[in-house]
Amino acid sequence: MFKNEEMEINLGPQHPSTHGVLRVKLRLDGETITHCRPMIGYLHRGVEKICENQTFFQGQVWTDRMDYCSAVANNLGWAEANEKLFGITVPRRAQYIRTMLNEFNRLASHLIWLATHALDIGAMTVFLYAFREREDILDMNEAFCGSRLTTTAFRIGGLREDLPPGFEKLVKKFLAKFPDCIAEYENLLNENRIWKKRTIGVAKLSAEDAIALGVTGPVLRAAGVPYDIRKAFPYAAYAEMNFDVPTRTEADTYARYLVRMDEMRQSARIIQQCMDGMPEGPVMAKLPKILKAEVNEVYHATEAPKGEIGYYMVGEKGSGNPYRFHVRAPGFINLQALPKMAEGSLIADIVAAIGTLDIVLGEIDR
Amino acid sequence: MNKILRTLIPFDIVKGLSITGKHFAKVFFSANRRKVPFHITSEYPEVPAKVQPRYRGRLTLLKDEQGEIKCVCCLACEKICPTQVITIEKGKKEGRKMPFPVRYDFEMERCIFCEFCVESCGFDSIILNHQFELAAYNREDFSIGMEGLGQNMYEPSPVGKFSVADD
């Protein structure tokens, strides 16, 4: 029910700061948000249903197109869920390459988050610098699998091809300059008074609320909960890697920024370890010609840049298609925290709240 | 006192501007902009885009040494394609033991360039080439068949350069 002075407005679906086609229904009292509801579904393609009508092998191309900023991370979760379903063991070299590419993808995703989030709040320079480094990572994607964004990087049982010649040189070049680049972003933002005014204390989400809403990823870790699936339930080659899970306790937008910056440093560390300890050997396991599942269900969760991405698959006896395919998308679950973050704050802060959740609508609507 | 001083003198802005200024000077004080390694933008339409060896471009039928199409109509690519863009019609040709594709249609509009077709091919008869510019003016130009519609698999599409890979 409306009170006397309240007004209802729509933010989006074509608003540039909503990162896609998100529509947020806002009820305002002056400039204060009293009611906030995200409306989704503008980009719904029915990915889950399409995958049920296609073979297990073909399903990967749809995972690329869910969260297009972190396609490799989606591919990894999909591939590992399938391997769990069919009981395939992946060669060790393939595990290492997967881990390395996944961390590169985390860097790319965090860089595009930093760029667009800073642009929303009013820092244009970081946008250009972050895209400069992301370009190198996309070039590496292209060198490895032939495509920059929709990678289709992995296969059930390993990889299609080994690393291309000269890939190590690209990685070394990138790792040599990347710490300086992070220092550059931090010099531009950390002490910037506009950035601090727009982020400190904005869009708070306490640890209790975050856990109750099922929020994962950097948003949860910025509230002080050190939950990272790479550490909690190690997959790929993460059990052999040495890295920290950065956490903060302030639980505001600035803390989430700092957590993501620290995560980028840790990612660079993991890539370095992958390069140093890269084992030799085959990259593809021996597979039957046609994959057929016995009746069996599997849920496999991995840590995508935005949070926990889980694939739930039910195999049907004698069929090459999944009987049920479901994706637990991190963006979809994280978006449910938006009303909690935005209600009671000013309308200008909802842009920061949407940006800090790091949502991609391709994944939310699926 | 320290806090007041920091509020009055914008150190943070000076710090940020020094970074942008450094980058500006790096490029500005070099005589020839193109030779500066720091130069990160590419002048795309004038300078052709560089693609990696594994780049996934347009689907191409390969020929063998005699100039004959390698495809033997096993329909593996048609089956594996996630978006069903390939249609093959089996046929016979005089002086050829293996089946010959009478029709090999490829709807580039719907193609998602996943390279599953190339991977599934047991005869190495198709490849995704390195054509970077895949735009065309008409919708019909995306329906690519072996012949017909003024365009076939072995000739460049109306826009951009194109060459048949020869391996």
Coordinates of C-alpha atoms in Angstrom, one line a residue:
Chain A
M1 CA 0.0 0.0 0.0
F2 CA 1.2 3.4 -0.9
K3 CA 1.6 6.0 1.8
N4 CA 0.9 9.7 1.0
E5 CA 4.2 10.8 -0.4
E6 CA 5.4 7.6 -2.0
M7 CA 6.2 7.1 -5.7
E8 CA 6.9 4.0 -7.7
I9 CA 9.5 4.0 -10.5
N10 CA 11.1 1.4 -12.6
L11 CA 14.9 1.1 -12.9
G12 CA 15.6 -0.6 -16.2
P13 CA 15.2 -2.9 -18.1
Q14 CA 17.2 -0.8 -20.5
H15 CA 19.2 1.1 -17.9
P16 CA 22.9 0.9 -18.6
S17 CA 23.8 0.5 -14.9
T18 CA 21.7 -2.6 -14.4
H19 CA 24.2 -4.7 -16.3
G20 CA 21.8 -6.2 -18.8
V21 CA 18.1 -6.4 -18.8
L22 CA 17.3 -6.2 -15.2
R23 CA 14.2 -4.3 -14.1
V24 CA 14.0 -3.1 -10.5
K25 CA 10.7 -1.9 -9.2
L26 CA 11.3 0.8 -6.6
R27 CA 9.0 2.6 -4.3
L28 CA 10.5 5.8 -3.1
D29 CA 9.8 8.1 -0.2
G30 CA 11.6 11.2 -1.3
E31 CA 15.0 9.8 -2.2
T32 CA 14.8 6.9 0.2
I33 CA 13.9 3.4 -1.1
T34 CA 11.1 1.8 0.9
H35 CA 10.5 -1.1 -1.3
C36 CA 12.6 -2.8 -4.0
R37 CA 11.8 -5.8 -6.1
P38 CA 14.0 -7.1 -8.9
M39 CA 12.1 -8.3 -11.9
I40 CA 13.9 -10.9 -14.1
G41 CA 13.1 -13.0 -17.1
Y42 CA 13.8 -10.7 -20.0
L43 CA 16.7 -12.8 -21.3
H44 CA 15.1 -16.2 -20.7
R45 CA 16.1 -18.8 -23.3
G46 CA 15.3 -22.0 -21.5
V47 CA 18.8 -23.3 -21.4
E48 CA 17.9 -26.0 -18.9
K49 CA 15.1 -27.4 -21.2
I50 CA 17.3 -27.1 -24.3
C51 CA 20.0 -29.2 -22.6
E52 CA 17.5 -31.9 -21.7
N53 CA 16.8 -32.3 -25.4
Q54 CA 20.4 -32.5 -26.4
T55 CA 23.2 -35.0 -25.7
F56 CA 25.4 -34.7 -22.7
F57 CA 28.2 -33.7 -25.0
Q58 CA 26.3 -30.9 -26.7
G59 CA 25.2 -29.3 -23.4
Q60 CA 28.5 -27.4 -23.0
V61 CA 27.8 -24.8 -25.6
W62 CA 24.8 -23.6 -23.6
T63 CA 26.8 -23.2 -20.4
D64 CA 29.1 -20.7 -22.3
R65 CA 26.1 -18.6 -23.0
M66 CA 24.8 -18.4 -19.4
D67 CA 27.4 -16.3 -17.7
Y68 CA 29.3 -15.0 -20.7
C69 CA 31.8 -13.2 -18.6
S70 CA 33.0 -16.4 -17.0
A71 CA 32.4 -19.0 -19.7
V72 CA 35.4 -21.2 -18.7
A73 CA 34.2 -21.5 -15.1
N74 CA 30.8 -22.6 -16.3
N75 CA 32.4 -25.1 -18.6
L76 CA 34.5 -26.5 -15.8
G77 CA 31.5 -27.1 -13.5
W78 CA 29.6 -28.7 -16.4
A79 CA 32.5 -31.0 -17.4
E80 CA 33.1 -32.1 -13.8
A81 CA 29.4 -32.8 -13.2
N82 CA 29.3 -35.0 -16.3
E83 CA 32.5 -36.8 -15.2
K84 CA 30.9 -37.5 -11.8
L85 CA 27.8 -38.9 -13.5
F86 CA 29.8 -41.2 -15.8
G87 CA 32.6 -42.0 -13.3
I88 CA 35.4 -40.7 -15.5
T89 CA 38.8 -39.9 -14.0
V90 CA 40.5 -36.9 -15.7
P91 CA 44.3 -37.0 -16.4
R92 CA 46.4 -34.9 -14.1
R93 CA 47.8 -32.6 -16.8
A94 CA 44.2 -31.8 -17.9
Q95 CA 43.3 -31.0 -14.3
Y96 CA 46.2 -28.5 -14.1
I97 CA 45.3 -26.8 -17.3
R98 CA 41.7 -26.6 -16.3
T99 CA 42.7 -25.0 -13.0
M100 CA 44.9 -22.5 -14.7
L101 CA 42.3 -21.5 -17.3
N102 CA 39.7 -21.3 -14.6
E103 CA 41.8 -18.8 -12.7
F104 CA 42.5 -16.8 -15.8
N105 CA 38.7 -16.6 -16.2
R106 CA 38.3 -15.5 -12.6
L107 CA 40.7 -12.6 -13.4
A108 CA 38.8 -11.7 -16.5
S109 CA 35.5 -11.8 -14.7
H110 CA 36.8 -9.7 -11.8
L111 CA 38.4 -7.2 -14.2
I112 CA 35.1 -6.7 -16.0
W113 CA 33.4 -6.4 -12.7
L114 CA 35.9 -3.8 -11.5
A115 CA 35.6 -1.9 -14.8
T116 CA 31.9 -1.7 -15.0
H117 CA 31.3 -1.2 -11.3
A118 CA 33.8 1.7 -11.2
L119 CA 32.2 3.2 -14.3
D120 CA 28.7 3.0 -12.7
I121 CA 30.0 4.9 -9.7
G122 CA 31.9 7.4 -11.7
A123 CA 35.5 6.3 -12.2
M124 CA 36.1 6.2 -15.9
T125 CA 39.9 5.6 -15.9
V126 CA 39.8 2.2 -14.2
F127 CA 37.4 1.0 -16.9
L128 CA 40.0 1.5 -19.6
Y129 CA 42.9 0.0 -17.7
A130 CA 41.0 -3.1 -16.6
F131 CA 39.9 -3.8 -20.1
R132 CA 43.5 -3.6 -21.3
E133 CA 44.5 -6.6 -19.1
R134 CA 41.3 -8.5 -19.9
E135 CA 42.2 -8.3 -23.5
D136 CA 45.4 -10.3 -22.8
I137 CA 43.4 -13.0 -21.1
L138 CA 40.9 -13.2 -24.0
D139 CA 43.8 -13.5 -26.4
M140 CA 45.0 -16.5 -24.3
N141 CA 41.5 -18.0 -24.5
E142 CA 41.7 -17.6 -28.2
A143 CA 45.1 -19.2 -28.4
F144 CA 43.9 -22.2 -26.3
C145 CA 40.5 -22.9 -27.7
G146 CA 40.0 -20.6 -30.7
S147 CA 37.3 -18.4 -29.2
R148 CA 37.5 -15.4 -27.0
L149 CA 34.2 -15.3 -25.1
T150 CA 32.1 -18.4 -25.8
T151 CA 35.1 -20.7 -25.2
T152 CA 33.7 -24.3 -25.1
A153 CA 37.0 -25.0 -23.5
F154 CA 36.7 -28.5 -22.0
R155 CA 35.4 -31.9 -23.0
I156 CA 34.0 -34.7 -20.9
G157 CA 37.1 -36.6 -19.8
G158 CA 39.7 -33.9 -20.2
L159 CA 40.6 -31.4 -22.9
R160 CA 40.3 -31.5 -26.7
E161 CA 43.8 -30.3 -27.3
D162 CA 46.9 -29.7 -25.2
L163 CA 48.2 -26.1 -24.6
P164 CA 49.3 -24.5 -27.9
P165 CA 53.0 -23.8 -28.4
G166 CA 54.0 -20.5 -27.0
F167 CA 51.3 -20.4 -24.4
E168 CA 53.8 -20.4 -21.5
K169 CA 55.4 -17.3 -22.9
L170 CA 52.1 -15.5 -22.9
V171 CA 51.4 -16.6 -19.3
K172 CA 54.8 -15.5 -18.1
K173 CA 54.4 -12.1 -19.8
F174 CA 51.0 -11.6 -18.2
L175 CA 52.1 -12.7 -14.7
A176 CA 55.2 -10.4 -14.9
K177 CA 53.1 -7.3 -15.4
F178 CA 49.9 -8.1 -13.6
P179 CA 50.9 -7.2 -10.0
D180 CA 51.8 -3.7 -11.2
C181 CA 48.4 -3.5 -12.9
I182 CA 46.6 -4.3 -9.6
A183 CA 48.7 -1.7 -7.8
E184 CA 47.6 0.8 -10.5
Y185 CA 43.9 0.1 -9.9
E186 CA 44.3 0.3 -6.2
N187 CA 46.2 3.6 -6.5
L188 CA 43.4 5.0 -8.5
L189 CA 40.6 3.8 -6.2
N190 CA 41.7 2.9 -2.7
E191 CA 42.2 6.4 -1.5
N192 CA 39.9 8.1 -3.9
R193 CA 37.5 10.2 -1.8
I194 CA 34.6 9.9 -4.3
W195 CA 35.0 6.1 -4.5
K196 CA 35.1 5.9 -0.7
K197 CA 32.1 8.0 -0.2
R198 CA 30.1 6.0 -2.7
T199 CA 31.1 2.6 -1.3
I200 CA 31.9 2.6 2.4
G201 CA 28.8 1.7 4.4
V202 CA 26.8 1.3 1.3
A203 CA 24.7 -1.8 0.6
K204 CA 25.5 -3.7 3.7
L205 CA 24.6 -7.4 4.0
S206 CA 25.4 -9.1 7.3
A207 CA 26.8 -12.6 7.5
E208 CA 23.5 -13.9 9.0
D209 CA 21.4 -12.4 6.2
A210 CA 23.9 -13.6 3.5
I211 CA 23.8 -17.2 4.8
A212 CA 20.0 -17.1 5.2
L213 CA 19.6 -15.9 1.6
G214 CA 22.1 -18.4 0.2
V215 CA 24.5 -15.8 -1.0
T216 CA 27.9 -17.1 -2.0
G217 CA 31.1 -15.9 -3.5
P218 CA 32.9 -12.6 -2.7
V219 CA 29.7 -11.1 -1.3
L220 CA 29.6 -13.8 1.4
R221 CA 33.4 -13.6 2.0
A222 CA 33.2 -9.8 2.5
A223 CA 30.8 -10.5 5.4
G224 CA 33.5 -12.5 7.2
V225 CA 32.5 -16.1 6.2
P226 CA 35.6 -17.8 4.8
Y227 CA 33.6 -20.1 2.6
D228 CA 35.2 -21.0 -0.7
I229 CA 34.4 -24.2 -2.5
R230 CA 37.9 -24.4 -3.8
K231 CA 39.0 -24.9 -0.2
A232 CA 36.0 -26.5 1.3
F233 CA 35.4 -29.2 -1.4
P234 CA 38.5 -29.1 -3.6
Y235 CA 37.9 -30.0 -7.2
A236 CA 40.2 -30.0 -10.3
A237 CA 43.7 -29.4 -9.0
Y238 CA 42.9 -27.0 -6.2
A239 CA 43.7 -29.6 -3.5
E240 CA 47.4 -29.3 -4.5
M241 CA 47.4 -25.5 -4.8
N242 CA 48.6 -23.2 -2.0
F243 CA 46.3 -20.1 -1.7
D244 CA 44.4 -18.0 0.8
V245 CA 40.8 -17.1 1.0
P246 CA 40.6 -13.4 1.5
T247 CA 37.9 -12.2 3.8
R248 CA 36.7 -8.9 5.3
T249 CA 34.2 -8.2 8.1
E250 CA 32.8 -4.8 7.1
A251 CA 30.2 -6.4 4.7
D252 CA 29.8 -3.3 2.6
T253 CA 30.6 -2.4 -1.0
Y254 CA 34.1 -1.3 -0.2
A255 CA 34.9 -4.6 1.6
R256 CA 33.7 -6.5 -1.4
Y257 CA 35.9 -4.5 -3.7
L258 CA 38.9 -5.3 -1.4
V259 CA 38.0 -9.0 -1.3
R260 CA 37.9 -9.2 -5.1
M261 CA 41.2 -7.3 -5.5
D262 CA 42.8 -9.8 -3.0
E263 CA 41.2 -12.7 -4.9
M264 CA 42.8 -11.5 -8.1
R265 CA 46.3 -11.6 -6.4
Q266 CA 45.5 -15.2 -5.2
S267 CA 44.4 -16.2 -8.7
A268 CA 47.8 -15.0 -10.1
R269 CA 49.5 -17.0 -7.4
I270 CA 47.5 -20.2 -8.4
I271 CA 48.4 -19.6 -12.1
Q272 CA 52.0 -19.4 -11.2
Q273 CA 51.9 -22.7 -9.2
C274 CA 50.1 -24.4 -12.1
M275 CA 52.8 -23.2 -14.5
D276 CA 55.6 -24.4 -12.2
G277 CA 54.1 -27.8 -11.4
M278 CA 52.6 -28.6 -14.7
P279 CA 52.8 -32.4 -15.1
E280 CA 53.4 -34.2 -18.4
G281 CA 51.1 -36.7 -19.9
P282 CA 47.9 -37.1 -21.8
V283 CA 45.1 -34.6 -21.6
M284 CA 42.1 -36.8 -22.4
A285 CA 40.8 -39.9 -20.6
K286 CA 39.7 -43.0 -22.5
L287 CA 35.9 -42.7 -23.2
P288 CA 33.3 -44.9 -24.7
K289 CA 32.0 -43.8 -28.1
I290 CA 28.6 -42.8 -26.8
L291 CA 28.0 -41.7 -23.3
K292 CA 25.0 -43.4 -21.7
A293 CA 24.1 -42.9 -18.1
E294 CA 22.6 -45.4 -15.8
V295 CA 19.8 -43.9 -13.7
N296 CA 21.9 -41.7 -11.5
E297 CA 21.7 -38.2 -10.2
V298 CA 24.5 -35.8 -9.5
Y299 CA 25.0 -32.4 -8.1
H300 CA 28.4 -30.8 -8.5
A301 CA 29.3 -27.3 -7.2
T302 CA 32.3 -25.3 -8.2
E303 CA 33.4 -21.8 -7.3
A304 CA 32.7 -19.5 -10.2
P305 CA 34.0 -15.9 -10.0
K306 CA 30.5 -14.9 -8.9
G307 CA 29.8 -17.6 -6.4
E308 CA 28.8 -21.2 -6.2
I309 CA 27.7 -22.6 -9.6
G310 CA 26.1 -26.0 -9.2
Y311 CA 25.0 -28.4 -11.9
Y312 CA 22.3 -30.9 -11.1
M313 CA 21.9 -33.7 -13.6
V314 CA 19.7 -36.8 -13.8
G315 CA 20.7 -39.5 -16.2
E316 CA 18.1 -41.7 -17.8
K317 CA 18.8 -45.4 -18.4
G318 CA 19.8 -46.0 -22.0
S319 CA 19.5 -42.4 -23.1
G320 CA 22.1 -40.0 -24.3
N321 CA 20.4 -37.0 -22.9
P322 CA 20.0 -35.8 -19.4
Y323 CA 16.5 -36.4 -18.0
R324 CA 16.8 -33.3 -15.9
F325 CA 19.3 -30.5 -16.1
H326 CA 19.3 -27.8 -13.5
V327 CA 21.8 -25.0 -12.9
R328 CA 22.2 -23.3 -9.5
A329 CA 23.4 -19.9 -10.9
P330 CA 25.3 -17.7 -8.4
G331 CA 23.9 -14.5 -9.9
F332 CA 20.3 -15.7 -9.5
I333 CA 20.7 -16.5 -5.9
N334 CA 22.8 -13.4 -5.1
L335 CA 20.3 -11.1 -6.7
Q336 CA 17.7 -12.1 -4.0
A337 CA 19.8 -10.1 -1.6
L338 CA 19.2 -6.8 -3.5
P339 CA 16.0 -5.8 -1.5
K340 CA 17.9 -6.4 1.8
M341 CA 20.8 -4.3 0.6
A342 CA 18.8 -1.4 -1.0
E343 CA 15.8 -0.9 1.2
G344 CA 16.2 2.1 3.5
S345 CA 19.1 3.5 1.5
L346 CA 19.2 6.3 -1.1
I347 CA 18.2 5.8 -4.7
A348 CA 21.7 6.7 -5.8
D349 CA 23.1 3.7 -3.9
I350 CA 21.1 1.1 -5.7
V351 CA 23.5 1.4 -8.6
A352 CA 26.3 0.5 -6.3
A353 CA 24.3 -2.4 -4.8
I354 CA 23.6 -3.9 -8.2
G355 CA 27.2 -3.4 -9.3
T356 CA 28.6 -5.0 -6.1
L357 CA 26.6 -8.1 -6.6
D358 CA 28.3 -8.7 -9.9
I359 CA 25.3 -10.0 -11.7
V360 CA 25.1 -11.1 -15.3
L361 CA 21.6 -11.4 -16.6
G362 CA 22.4 -14.1 -19.1
E363 CA 23.0 -16.4 -16.1
I364 CA 20.1 -15.2 -14.0
D365 CA 17.4 -15.6 -16.7
R366 CA 19.1 -18.6 -18.4
Chain B
M1 CA 45.0 18.4 12.1
N2 CA 46.2 15.7 9.8
K3 CA 42.6 14.9 8.8
I4 CA 41.9 18.5 8.0
L5 CA 45.1 18.8 5.9
R6 CA 44.1 15.7 3.9
T7 CA 40.6 17.0 3.3
L8 CA 42.0 20.4 2.1
I9 CA 44.8 19.1 -0.1
P10 CA 43.4 16.4 -2.6
F11 CA 46.3 13.9 -2.4
D12 CA 44.1 11.2 -3.8
I13 CA 43.3 13.1 -6.9
V14 CA 47.0 14.0 -7.4
K15 CA 47.8 10.3 -7.0
G16 CA 45.2 9.2 -9.6
L17 CA 46.2 12.0 -12.0
S18 CA 49.8 11.0 -11.8
I19 CA 49.0 7.5 -13.0
T20 CA 47.0 8.7 -16.0
G21 CA 49.6 11.4 -16.7
K22 CA 52.3 8.8 -16.7
H23 CA 50.5 6.7 -19.3
F24 CA 49.7 9.8 -21.3
A25 CA 53.4 10.9 -21.4
K26 CA 54.6 7.4 -22.3
V27 CA 52.6 7.6 -25.6
F28 CA 52.7 11.3 -26.2
F29 CA 56.5 11.9 -26.0
S30 CA 57.3 9.1 -28.5
A31 CA 57.6 10.4 -32.0
N32 CA 56.0 7.5 -33.9
R33 CA 52.9 6.3 -32.1
R34 CA 52.8 3.0 -34.0
K35 CA 56.2 1.9 -32.7
V36 CA 55.4 2.3 -29.0
P37 CA 54.9 -1.1 -27.5
F38 CA 52.5 0.4 -25.0
H39 CA 50.1 1.3 -27.7
I40 CA 47.2 -1.0 -27.0
T41 CA 44.4 0.0 -29.4
S42 CA 44.5 -1.5 -32.8
E43 CA 43.5 0.5 -35.9
Y44 CA 41.2 -2.3 -37.0
P45 CA 39.8 -1.7 -40.4
E46 CA 43.1 -0.4 -41.8
V47 CA 45.3 -3.0 -40.0
P48 CA 43.8 -6.4 -40.4
A49 CA 42.9 -8.3 -37.2
K50 CA 45.4 -11.0 -36.2
V51 CA 43.9 -14.3 -35.3
Q52 CA 45.4 -17.2 -33.4
P53 CA 46.1 -20.5 -35.2
R54 CA 43.2 -22.2 -33.5
Y55 CA 40.7 -19.5 -34.4
R56 CA 37.2 -20.7 -35.1
G57 CA 35.8 -19.0 -38.2
R58 CA 33.5 -20.2 -41.0
L59 CA 33.0 -23.9 -41.8
T60 CA 34.9 -25.0 -44.9
L61 CA 34.9 -28.2 -46.9
L62 CA 38.4 -29.4 -47.7
K63 CA 39.6 -31.0 -51.0
D64 CA 42.2 -33.7 -51.4
E65 CA 45.2 -33.6 -53.8
Q66 CA 43.0 -34.4 -56.8
G67 CA 40.8 -31.5 -56.1
E68 CA 37.9 -33.7 -55.0
I69 CA 35.8 -33.0 -51.9
K70 CA 37.0 -35.2 -49.0
C71 CA 33.5 -35.5 -47.4
V72 CA 32.1 -39.0 -47.5
C73 CA 28.6 -38.2 -46.0
C74 CA 29.0 -40.0 -42.7
L75 CA 26.7 -37.4 -41.2
A76 CA 28.7 -37.2 -38.0
C77 CA 28.8 -33.4 -38.1
E78 CA 25.1 -33.2 -38.8
K79 CA 24.4 -35.3 -35.8
I80 CA 26.7 -33.6 -33.3
C81 CA 25.8 -30.0 -34.2
P82 CA 24.0 -28.4 -31.2
T83 CA 22.1 -26.0 -33.4
Q84 CA 21.4 -28.2 -36.4
V85 CA 22.9 -25.9 -39.0
I86 CA 24.3 -28.6 -41.3
T87 CA 22.2 -30.5 -43.8
I88 CA 23.8 -33.2 -46.0
E89 CA 22.3 -35.1 -48.9
K90 CA 24.0 -38.3 -49.8
G91 CA 24.6 -39.1 -53.4
K92 CA 26.9 -40.8 -55.9
K93 CA 29.4 -39.6 -58.4
E94 CA 30.9 -41.4 -61.3
G95 CA 34.4 -42.7 -60.7
R96 CA 34.2 -42.4 -56.9
K97 CA 33.8 -45.3 -54.5
M98 CA 32.8 -43.3 -51.4
P99 CA 29.5 -41.5 -51.2
F100 CA 29.5 -37.9 -52.4
P101 CA 27.6 -35.0 -50.8
V102 CA 25.1 -33.8 -53.4
R103 CA 24.1 -31.1 -51.0
Y104 CA 26.0 -29.7 -48.1
D105 CA 24.0 -26.8 -46.6
F106 CA 25.4 -24.6 -43.9
E107 CA 23.2 -22.0 -42.2
M108 CA 25.7 -19.6 -40.8
E109 CA 23.1 -17.5 -39.1
R110 CA 22.5 -20.1 -36.5
C111 CA 26.1 -21.4 -36.3
I112 CA 27.7 -20.9 -32.8
F113 CA 31.3 -21.7 -33.9
C114 CA 31.8 -24.5 -31.3
E115 CA 33.9 -26.6 -33.7
F116 CA 32.1 -29.8 -32.6
C117 CA 31.6 -30.7 -36.3
V118 CA 35.4 -30.6 -37.0
E119 CA 36.1 -32.6 -33.9
S120 CA 33.6 -35.3 -34.9
C121 CA 34.8 -35.6 -38.5
G122 CA 36.7 -38.8 -38.8
F123 CA 38.0 -38.0 -42.3
D124 CA 39.5 -34.5 -41.7
S125 CA 37.2 -33.2 -44.4
I126 CA 36.0 -30.0 -42.8
I127 CA 37.7 -27.2 -41.0
L128 CA 36.7 -23.8 -39.4
N129 CA 38.8 -21.4 -41.4
H130 CA 40.4 -18.1 -40.2
Q131 CA 38.0 -15.7 -41.8
F132 CA 37.6 -12.9 -39.3
E133 CA 35.0 -10.8 -41.1
L134 CA 31.8 -12.8 -41.4
A135 CA 29.3 -10.1 -41.9
A136 CA 27.2 -9.9 -45.1
Y137 CA 24.5 -7.5 -46.5
N138 CA 21.8 -10.0 -47.1
R139 CA 20.3 -12.8 -45.1
E140 CA 20.5 -15.2 -48.0
D141 CA 24.3 -14.8 -48.0
F142 CA 24.4 -16.8 -44.7
S143 CA 22.8 -19.8 -46.3
I144 CA 25.9 -21.3 -47.7
G145 CA 25.6 -24.4 -49.9
M146 CA 28.1 -26.2 -52.1
E147 CA 27.0 -24.2 -55.0
G148 CA 24.1 -21.9 -55.8
L149 CA 22.9 -18.6 -54.3
G150 CA 25.9 -17.0 -56.0
Q151 CA 28.2 -18.3 -53.4
N152 CA 29.9 -21.6 -52.5
M153 CA 32.1 -23.0 -49.8
Y154 CA 35.4 -22.3 -51.6
E155 CA 34.9 -18.7 -52.5
P156 CA 35.1 -15.7 -50.3
S157 CA 31.9 -14.4 -48.9
P158 CA 30.9 -11.0 -50.3
V159 CA 32.5 -9.1 -47.3
G160 CA 36.0 -9.8 -46.2
K161 CA 38.8 -11.9 -47.4
F162 CA 38.8 -15.6 -47.3
S163 CA 41.0 -18.5 -48.2
V164 CA 40.7 -22.3 -48.2
A165 CA 43.0 -23.8 -45.7
D166 CA 45.3 -26.3 -47.5
D167 CA 46.2 -29.0 -45.0

